Every structure is written in C-alpha cells, then in structure tokens.
Amino acid sequence: MSTPVPQNKVVQWIEYRLPVFSWAIAHGVDYPAPRNLNYWWTFGSMAMIMLVAQIVTGVLLSMHYTAHVDHAFDSVEHIMRDVEWGWLLRYAHANGASMFFVVVYVHIFRALYYGSYKAPREILWWFGIMLLLLMMATAFLGYVLPWGQMSFWGATVITNLFSAIPWIGGDLVVWLWGGFSVDNPTLNRFFSLHYLLPFVMCGMVFLHLWALHHRKSNNPLGIDIKSPKDTMPFSPYCTTKDLFTGTVMLFVLFVFVFYLPNTLGEAVNYEKANPLQTPAHIVPEWYFLPFYAILRSVPDKLGGVIAMAAAILILFVLPWLDTSKVRSARFRPIYKQLFWVFLADCVVLGWIGAMPAEGVYIVIGRICTIYYFAHFILIMPLLGRFEKTLPLPESIHQSILDKSLKSKTGNIS
Amino acid sequence: MADLPPQNEQSSAAEEEGTRRDFLILAAGAMGALGAVGVVWPLVQTMNPSADVLALASTEVDLSGISEGQAISVMWRGKPVFIRHRTPGEIDEARAVPLDDLSDPETDEVRAKDGKWLILVGVCTHLGCIPLGNKFGDPKGDYGGWFCPCHGSHYDTSGRIRKGPAPTNLEIPEYEFLDETLVKIG
Amino acid sequence: MLKYVISFFASITLVFFITNKLYAAGDAPKPPNIDWHQEGIFGTYDKAALIRGFQVFQEVCASCHSLNFIAFRNLLEIGFSPEEVKLIAAEYEVEDGPDDEGEMFMRSARPSDYWPAPFANDKAARAANGGAMPPDLSLITKSKVAGSDYLYALLTGYRDEPPEGFELSDGMYYNDYYPGHQIAMPQPIYEESVEYIDGTEATIEQLSKDVTQFLAWTAEPKLEERKRTGLKVLIFLAIFAALAFVIYKRTWKRLKIKDTEE
C-alpha cells in the first residue's frame, strides 16, 4: 500500500526531474513502523525538534553575539537587555541544550533496554554514538561563549585534559588554544566550531535515519517485522503521537525557560571571566556530570582521561559485548533488573560528579565507575550466555491480538 | 459478530466519529498555525534595532563653527547627515526653481524651514551611495548642490534630484533647533 | 505508558532540583530565605522599593561600585518619567569625544548614556580600595547562588567584633555570610544612611531590602515580561497538548478497529 504522489501539474513536473515527493512520502508517510511502538519511541523525533530549535535560536543569537574576550560577556548581556525578545532567545537556547540532552539520554537508554543496538542495527547505533559525541562537543563549546567565570574555567579544565596525552599533549593543548592559555583565539575558534558542528550533526542525523529506514525500527518486543500486518504507516500514526509528546516536551522546556531559566546554569557564570581567579567549585553542566565523576575517580591524570573517553567509546563495541540472542529486556528477566541497576549507577555517578572530590564521595565514585565498566565488560557478555530468556511471541501482530483478547476475557470475568 | 450493533447504526456512528475527527484536526491546525506565528513573530523581531540602538536615535550638533558656504557631515544612525550653511545666492537659486522643473516637486521653503540651514540625510536615494559636494574641492554637479559619483545623480542647492537615476530628493531628517546654533537631529 | 512519561519528567525535574540545591551548599552559612516580591509565578517587582533602592544605590553604593549594564534610560522601566530620567542623567558627567581638536571632554550625561563608573579602570578601583576590587553590581544577585537572599544577608550580616578566637586581618571586616567571613568592604549601610524621599523609615533592614530589590532588577530587568509571556505560552501548549492527545488517541483507534474486523 503506497500513497500516490498528487496529480498536480507542478508536483508532477518536479517529481519527473527529482522524485522529492515520492521520496518524502516513502519516508515520512508510508514508512512501515512496527505497530507496537510505545512512548519511548517518540524521543527520537523530540531530539530532532530540539536540534532544529537549537539551530534556529542559535543562528539568531549569533547575529547579536561578539566572539571577542572584551565583548563576549557584554554582548550576551546586550542580548538579555536590549535585543527584542533576546532574553527569550538566550534562555531558550541555554535551557534547550539541557532539554536536548534529556531526550537524547532517554533515547539512548531506550535503545539499551530494548536492545536496539543489536544486529542488524550496529551502524545505526554507531551513528547515534557519533551524534552524542558531536552534541557533547557542541554543548561544551557553546558553554564557553558567554565568557563567564565557569565558561573560562570549564574551557581551561577540559582543554587541559588533552595535556594528559603522552609526548604530544603539551603541544596539542597549545595548538587547541592558539596561545599559551584560553584566550581570544580560543574563544574565536570555539565560536566557529560551535556554529559548524550542529550542521555536521544534521548530516549525521540523515545517516542515522538512512540506516534506520533501511533495517526498520526495533520495537518493544525486539522481534523482526514479519508481515505488513506487523506494521502501520508512519503517518498518521507516528506523526500524531510524536506531535503530542513533542508538545509535552516543549511544555516542560518552557517551564524552565520562563520560570526557572537559571536553575540549570551556574550562578558564577554571570561573573565575567577572570583568568587570575578560579571559582571555588568547578562543576560542569549536569549532562556531563557522570563522565566528570568517572574522570575524577581515577587517581591518575592520563588514566582519568582514558576512563572518561572509554566510558563513551565502549558503547561502540556494545553490540558485540552483548552476547544475548534476544533483543528486548522484556524477555530477559535478569537483564531487565540489571538495566535499572545500571541506570541507577549512572544517576549516582551524576550526583557524585556534582559533589566535591573528597571523602566518601571518592569511594562511591570509584565503586560506581567500576560497576559502569563491569556492566559492559563482564555482565553483558556473561549474561547473554547464562540468562534463561522467556519465549518470544510469534509476531508483533499476534501479540497485539493476544493482548486485546486477554483484556476482553478479563472484562467478562 | 452477534454482539455488533446493526449495520446502519454503526455507519452513522462512524460518520459522527469522522466529523468529530475533522473538527479536531481543524482545531489543531488552527492552533498550530497560531503557534507557528507565535514562534516566528518574536524570532523575526529579534532582528529589529535593539533598545540601545534606538536610544541613540537622536544626536545634537553645534552649528556655530560652520561658516557661510561651508557644509559638514555628522553621523546619525550610522549615516552621514549633511548640514549646509547656504549663501544667499544658493537660497535664491533654490527658491527660484519652478516646481514644474522638478521630478519630485517640493518647495525649498518646506525643505529648509530656516532658509540658511539645509539639513539632509546624505545618502543618495538611488542605491545608497554618499553624494559629493560637501568639501570645497568636490564636484557639486550641474545644479550646484551635490553629485553622486556612483550612478551620476545631480542634486540642487536644496538637495532635490534634478538629473540622473535617483527617484526622489535627498531625505530631510526630523530635527529641531534647541537654540540659535544647537540643532537636535532625530 | 503515559504515566511512565509523566513520572519520568517528574523525576528528572526532581533530580535537577536536588543537584541544584546541593551545588548551593558551600562553605558559608546558607542565608535565610526571604519572600521577595518578585518571586513566584506571578511575582513582580515592587516599584516603590525599586525607586527607594535606586536612591540607596545612588547615595551609598555608587561611590565605589559600578553599574555597567544600566543606562539612565533603563530607569524608565522602574517608574521614572522621561523628564526625571533626563534630570537624573544631567547630574552626572560622562566622557565623550574626541572633539574637533582631538581632545576627550566631559559633558553632562544623557538618557542613552550608561551609568558612569566611579573609577577609570580596575586598577584605579583597587588602588582606591586598599587592593580590593569593588565588583560591578549589575549582575550581583544573579552571580551568587543564593541571589537576593545572599545580598540581603551580607548587607545585614556585619558584626562590630569578630567572634572570640577569630583572627581578623588588618583592614578587613567580619561578616556572617561572606565566604571565609573576612570581607574588605566595611559595613555600607547604617540606620538613616539615606533620607528617603518618600518618607519611609530608613532602618538597616529597610535600606538593605530596598537596594537588594533594586539590584535584583538590574540583574534581571525582563523578569516581568518573561513571566507574563510564560503564562500565555504554557496555557497555549497545555491546550494544544490536550488536543494533540485526543487526535492521537482517535487516530490509533482506527488500528484497533481494523484488528477487530478481522
């Protein structure tokens, strides 16, 4: 069943030369999505909304921003005070970054729960991790631009991570800075890259979706699509659902934008960068806290950097570390429990990342770091071998019929 | 199948269902359009002149140092404003021109309230170049006023377009004399 | 499933608040919480307090502290008339130039001018204040974790004598709420430091509260516009979300009808 391209003459004229309409219909309307997709499958489109929102607000902000150490802080305040709706633009962009991370993290944990990274979706998963890395880089670069105290010292600390690399580290950092400390050349290149990377992300999103549409979406049962009965057309079913959850997401975002605009930020970033004085507590934005905790848990400069990088890079090999034949945690009773333990582990790491590195926090941080890696290196390979999985349903359609039958008989009794 | 309602009743229910959905989609579409405008409107407005730019929209100029026959340029809203202390000859010349000779008819009395002071936005109305004629050595064009070197527009001693591609006379900014020699532009 | 989504967002929000509270816990004691007029969903600035606070700033703070992000024209927003703003501006001199001879000159300020700083540069400010730099006050309430509460606590937290056993360095003053308790700024506000134009009794508490509110405004002048817009946007989104939910549910009903037909 495919939706026809409209018979309109102009549409046909274009279609003959470049089949954009049939392409859009094939991927935006007729794309067969599994019938049983739940709410967790709407976070991908929310992430897309956020990417677009960040680019739109970002481009408009850049029209008023000045990437120079003498003017950056003032130009941000100029946006907040003098530019029409400038305060809305900036608060939406700053809080939008957080919202973007929220939906992307949910998106990732959904993939972990339902085994979406497993064959044949490994490349789709890789593009996803690359998107996460690009997003982190963009967020970090963007946080430097207001040139407040935390901007400056965050930039200093994070760029100094590279100095841990043996032999070339020192030179590499000087090259990154374009000087002997974080200064005007650094700010300029950070602005340039902060503007560039979101468009690289757009390209990566295209690849991510290409891979998705080639091998089709995973679903809560984790079984393959076997017949057209298992699927529904993307539009109107997914579009209406995504419209609803997207609106709810915007509601949450705007609660922060309008009523808690600085709650997620650092107060000290409203102080202009001062290269002579480090703030009392250096804390990254909340979305980096788990990784920051891992960095600090290793009592060695190079080791910490390696651990932090490995925490993300290990995701690339997850499809092979996970040896289970079954995708969805629904049919993996032990993994289902351990998934929540792993999620809790990440949340605790986030909390530790916000705490000063002293006393009991260091101990908790180390235990959680060890568990984080153990989850991937030990638990995932072993669990796949020894776990007794539950029987898988025959098909997506059959499981829906069974469920509605059960609810009917339930009603009668 | 025995539980199903009779055929006709079912179809009318489906119809009702259909119209209700149509209404919902219409309502959502209308709200969506409203929302889109509500998003786009402030975004477009962010590109307007900001409050600090608007606050600088007026400037005060001391005219006491400009001798007869001399003209100066001052910056106002990022553009030059020409202030010319006209000679009686120039004033007479400007006032003697019959309106029929002008492509953008305007009397000199309207353009220069005070006769001797002519205050103009020094931007050619063709495509925004700055006409010559303020400095002593400048070409003043065929009509003794200003000459735009970009595309050859000639302005007279009242800043009116007389020859060339410019469609209208040089613009007169809003101004008021605070005293004999102090003028506030904007 | 909806309940999961809702509980998820709720828990995320909760986590944010908790982490934020924890960030706030630093080395200085937590300032007491004050119910400011501008707090809450419908909170607005107390205009009378802002005008009084401006007077305190002008007569007390401005001799050492700059207010770089505030122009005289901004005073229109707290209730001064255009004529009053002109008069206030005219009391101050700002540097302009260069003139036709190439010299910088002083002229009386206009509404479009920014608040003139008391010192020519940071080094001059330090030199005049025993090596300590009086910070710019435009953003002072936003740059502190406890915000207005902190500023009020600081202004009212001076003690004549440090507690026993506390070693106070030369030229420093003891304050309950300053991190480390040693502050270079002497107590700025005393009873009757300012004679209020509107006749309000000028207690230390009143003066401190008023100037704190004024500085909360200088830090976030768009607060009222923000909250007003926010209410409209959130109401719109709530209705739109409800509508989208009904459409989504009705659309998916068609899938179920197909199943029962088979």
PDB file of C-alpha atoms in Angstrom, chain A residues 33 37 98 182 258:
ATOM      1  CA  ALA A  33       6.697   1.377  11.632  1.00  0.00           C
ATOM      2  CA  LEU A  37       5.840   1.177  19.351  1.00  0.00           C
ATOM      3  CA  SER A  98      19.573  20.653  28.567  1.00  0.00           C
ATOM      4  CA  VAL A 182      42.499  30.012  26.972  1.00  0.00           C
ATOM      5  CA  PHE A 258      10.069  31.134  31.667  1.00  0.00           C
TER       6      PHE A 258
END
